[in-house]
Short mmCIF file of C-alpha atoms in Angstrom, two decimals:
data_model
loop_
_atom_site.label_atom_id
_atom_site.label_comp_id
_atom_site.label_asym_id
_atom_site.label_seq_id
_atom_site.Cartn_x
_atom_site.Cartn_y
_atom_site.Cartn_z
CA SER A 22 167.06 96.59 270.45
CA GLN A 23 163.95 97.86 272.15
CA THR A 24 164.55 99.98 275.48
CA ILE A 25 162.17 101.76 277.52
CA HIS A 26 162.89 104.90 279.38
CA GLN A 27 160.65 106.15 282.64
CA TRP A 28 161.27 108.65 284.79
CA PRO A 29 161.70 110.43 286.84
CA ALA A 30 163.86 107.46 289.24
CA THR A 31 162.23 108.56 292.50
CA LEU A 32 159.93 111.36 293.56
CA VAL A 33 158.78 113.40 296.28
CA GLN A 34 155.21 114.98 296.40
CA PRO A 35 152.86 116.91 299.19
CA VAL A 36 149.51 115.28 299.41
CA GLY A 37 146.90 117.63 296.73
CA SER A 38 150.06 118.27 294.82
CA PRO A 39 149.43 116.86 290.51
CA LEU A 40 151.45 114.31 289.66
CA SER A 41 152.88 113.21 285.70
CA LEU A 42 155.34 110.62 285.41
CA GLU A 43 156.22 109.17 281.63
CA CYS A 44 157.47 106.40 279.58
CA THR A 45 158.56 106.08 276.37
CA VAL A 46 159.34 102.67 273.90
CA GLU A 47 162.18 102.93 271.26
CA GLY A 48 163.35 100.15 268.46
CA THR A 49 158.91 98.98 268.11
CA SER A 50 156.06 99.98 266.72
CA ASN A 51 152.54 99.98 268.27
CA PRO A 52 153.49 98.31 271.76
CA ASN A 53 150.93 97.56 273.78
CA LEU A 54 151.70 99.72 277.18
CA TYR A 55 150.87 99.71 280.42
CA TRP A 56 150.90 101.17 284.03
CA TYR A 57 151.69 99.35 287.17
CA ARG A 58 151.62 100.18 290.87
CA GLN A 59 153.59 98.43 293.81
CA ALA A 60 153.23 99.10 297.27
CA ALA A 61 155.62 98.47 299.45
CA GLY A 62 156.02 94.47 300.12
CA ARG A 63 152.87 94.10 297.48
CA GLY A 64 152.42 92.30 294.29
CA LEU A 65 151.43 94.48 291.35
CA GLN A 66 148.70 96.10 290.57
CA LEU A 67 147.88 96.87 286.73
CA LEU A 68 146.50 100.41 286.51
CA PHE A 69 145.89 101.27 283.08
CA TYR A 70 147.03 99.54 279.50
CA SER A 71 146.91 101.12 276.31
CA VAL A 72 146.49 98.99 272.61
CA GLY A 73 147.14 102.21 270.50
CA ILE A 74 147.03 105.64 270.45
CA GLY A 75 144.49 107.14 272.47
CA GLN A 76 143.36 104.40 273.50
CA ILE A 77 143.66 103.72 277.54
CA SER A 78 141.65 100.97 279.69
CA SER A 79 142.00 101.42 283.21
CA GLU A 80 141.81 98.60 285.37
CA VAL A 81 141.30 100.44 289.35
CA PRO A 82 138.75 103.03 289.71
CA GLN A 83 141.21 106.12 291.29
CA ASN A 84 142.23 109.58 291.02
CA LEU A 85 145.06 108.58 288.75
CA SER A 86 144.52 109.23 284.92
CA ALA A 87 146.74 107.90 281.43
CA SER A 88 147.24 109.09 278.15
CA ARG A 89 148.49 107.95 275.13
CA PRO A 90 149.50 111.01 272.78
CA GLN A 91 151.84 109.31 270.49
CA ASP A 92 152.24 105.74 270.22
CA ARG A 93 155.46 105.36 272.27
CA GLN A 94 154.46 107.84 274.78
CA PHE A 95 152.27 106.59 277.82
CA ILE A 96 151.75 109.22 280.81
CA LEU A 97 149.95 108.73 284.36
CA SER A 98 149.18 111.49 285.72
CA SER A 99 146.85 113.10 288.65
CA LYS A 100 145.85 116.00 289.53
CA LYS A 101 145.90 115.76 293.60
CA LEU A 102 147.62 113.19 295.08
CA LEU A 103 146.60 111.25 298.16
CA LEU A 104 149.23 109.45 300.79
CA SER A 105 148.25 105.83 299.88
CA ASP A 106 149.20 107.05 295.92
CA SER A 107 152.77 106.21 296.94
CA GLY A 108 154.53 103.33 295.98
CA PHE A 109 156.74 102.41 293.04
CA TYR A 110 155.32 102.66 289.83
CA LEU A 111 156.48 100.66 286.60
CA CYS A 112 155.83 101.26 283.00
CA ALA A 113 155.49 98.24 280.57
CA TRP A 114 155.17 97.38 277.00
CA THR A 115 154.53 94.13 275.06
CA ASP A 116 155.03 93.90 271.43
CA GLY A 117 151.57 91.87 271.65
CA GLY A 118 152.99 88.86 272.95
CA LYS A 119 152.97 87.56 276.39
CA VAL A 120 156.56 88.63 277.61
CA ALA A 121 156.69 92.20 279.70
CA PHE A 122 159.61 94.14 279.48
CA PHE A 123 159.57 97.27 282.35
CA GLY A 124 161.16 100.39 282.80
CA GLN A 125 163.23 101.05 285.74
CA GLY A 126 159.98 102.11 287.53
CA THR A 127 159.40 105.42 289.62
CA ARG A 128 159.20 105.20 293.28
CA LEU A 129 156.96 107.69 294.12
CA THR A 130 156.54 109.13 297.79
CA VAL A 131 153.44 111.23 298.81
CA VAL A 132 154.14 113.62 302.10
CA ARG B 9 140.45 84.37 295.82
CA LYS B 10 143.55 86.29 294.09
CA GLU B 11 143.44 85.21 290.84
CA VAL B 12 147.62 84.47 291.41
CA GLU B 13 148.43 83.09 295.06
CA GLN B 14 152.22 82.29 295.76
CA ASP B 15 153.71 81.98 299.32
CA PRO B 16 155.44 85.07 300.29
CA GLY B 17 158.31 83.41 302.18
CA PRO B 18 161.10 84.58 303.25
CA PHE B 19 162.67 81.34 302.10
CA ASN B 20 165.92 81.81 304.06
CA VAL B 21 168.73 78.54 302.20
CA PRO B 22 171.73 77.83 302.54
CA GLU B 23 174.15 78.54 299.04
CA GLY B 24 173.93 75.01 297.25
CA ALA B 25 170.79 73.78 298.55
CA THR B 26 167.88 72.98 296.06
CA VAL B 27 164.81 75.28 296.82
CA ALA B 28 161.05 75.10 295.07
CA PHE B 29 158.69 77.42 294.83
CA ASN B 30 154.47 77.00 293.82
CA CYS B 31 152.13 79.20 292.70
CA THR B 32 148.36 78.82 292.15
CA TYR B 33 146.03 80.46 290.06
CA SER B 34 142.59 80.50 289.65
CA ASN B 35 141.58 81.08 286.04
CA SER B 36 141.47 77.61 284.47
CA ALA B 37 140.70 79.70 280.91
CA SER B 38 145.02 81.28 281.88
CA GLN B 39 147.01 80.42 278.38
CA SER B 40 150.78 80.95 279.26
CA PHE B 41 152.67 81.14 282.02
CA PHE B 42 155.81 83.22 283.73
CA TRP B 43 158.60 83.53 286.14
CA TYR B 44 159.67 86.80 287.10
CA ARG B 45 162.69 87.78 289.24
CA GLN B 46 162.54 91.17 290.97
CA ASP B 47 165.31 92.71 292.98
CA CYS B 48 165.09 95.43 295.75
CA ARG B 49 163.68 98.26 294.61
CA LYS B 50 164.53 97.20 290.73
CA GLU B 51 161.68 96.16 287.68
CA PRO B 52 160.81 92.86 287.91
CA LYS B 53 162.54 90.98 284.85
CA LEU B 54 161.53 87.50 282.65
CA LEU B 55 163.43 84.66 284.30
CA MET B 56 161.78 82.18 282.48
CA SER B 57 158.36 81.10 280.47
CA VAL B 58 156.72 77.92 281.30
CA TYR B 59 155.24 75.35 279.31
CA SER B 60 153.48 72.88 279.73
CA SER B 61 155.58 69.59 278.94
CA GLY B 62 158.18 71.49 281.95
CA ASN B 63 161.19 73.18 280.80
CA GLU B 64 164.69 73.86 282.16
CA ASP B 65 167.26 76.28 282.15
CA GLY B 66 170.49 75.88 283.78
CA ARG B 67 170.28 75.08 287.12
CA PHE B 68 166.33 76.60 287.01
CA THR B 69 162.82 74.40 285.82
CA ALA B 70 159.68 75.36 285.77
CA GLN B 71 156.73 72.95 285.96
CA LEU B 72 152.89 73.54 284.86
CA ASN B 73 150.36 71.75 286.52
CA ARG B 74 147.49 72.71 284.57
CA ALA B 75 144.83 70.10 286.29
CA SER B 76 145.71 71.44 289.56
CA GLN B 77 146.04 74.83 288.78
CA TYR B 78 149.69 75.64 289.70
CA ILE B 79 152.92 76.71 288.66
CA SER B 80 156.26 75.61 290.56
CA LEU B 81 159.67 76.78 289.87
CA LEU B 82 162.90 74.62 291.41
CA ILE B 83 165.72 76.66 291.69
CA ARG B 84 169.25 73.57 292.27
CA ASP B 85 172.68 74.78 293.57
CA SER B 86 171.62 78.23 295.22
CA LYS B 87 174.00 81.17 294.76
CA LEU B 88 174.33 84.34 296.55
CA SER B 89 173.08 86.19 293.57
CA ASP B 90 169.93 84.57 293.53
CA SER B 91 168.57 86.18 296.14
CA ALA B 92 165.98 87.87 294.72
CA THR B 93 161.59 88.00 295.21
CA TYR B 94 160.46 85.53 292.06
CA LEU B 95 157.20 86.46 290.93
CA CYS B 96 154.68 84.34 289.24
CA VAL B 97 152.55 85.96 286.15
CA VAL B 98 149.90 84.14 284.31
CA SER B 99 148.21 85.53 280.86
CA SER B 100 144.59 84.69 280.09
CA GLU B 101 142.45 84.54 277.69
CA GLY B 102 140.62 87.72 276.87
CA ARG B 103 142.98 89.84 279.15
CA ARG B 104 145.30 92.42 277.53
CA ALA B 105 147.70 92.09 280.50
CA LEU B 106 149.65 90.03 282.64
CA THR B 107 148.74 89.10 286.32
CA PHE B 108 150.98 88.79 288.67
CA GLY B 109 150.88 87.14 291.65
CA SER B 110 152.89 89.09 295.07
CA GLY B 111 155.82 86.93 294.75
CA THR B 112 157.97 84.76 297.13
CA ARG B 113 161.33 85.68 298.63
CA LEU B 114 164.30 84.41 298.82
CA GLN B 115 167.61 84.70 300.64
CA VAL B 116 170.27 82.77 299.65
CA GLN B 117 173.09 82.60 302.96
CA PRO B 118 176.63 81.99 302.95
#
């Protein structure tokens, strides 16, 4: 069966520090991968999606970036975090169908 | 206008009550529809897909009205464990990702 791993679960980072969140999927090949962010009490905002290695589409311009170095690995990065980057970051995958399966999320607090 | 709109609630209902949530979507080309459930500080999980003819899964019934562009979720005989946020989700042709509503919070009280 397919599983998705996301880490770390929580993170506290100072303003201006770099960020790297990693997500890996097991049990499937060539998944569509997504990064969402959820601010406190808000809905999910799509940040990036990828349909294959090295293919990244950005939905919202910001100081975040994403990379897909391997088929089942998706990384979210920032060179310098802002206070407004705080939130709940969720990685998700689909197999080309419409249902999304989420990782357990990373709760990021920028201080 | 948001692509997917939901009443944020909260809906506070007693155990055993029937509660209904509605959701409207703006893109008439939307093709697939879902309800997800999100517990506090957890990731969203698929509750059920929504089919044009309506569908039922135990105490949960989902309906789709394409003409009016809204989706509904009915929960019968509410349980304490139903307390969560329910997210309306839409998939549109040409978009690679799902669009999520902001969610409706349900609190079932003893």
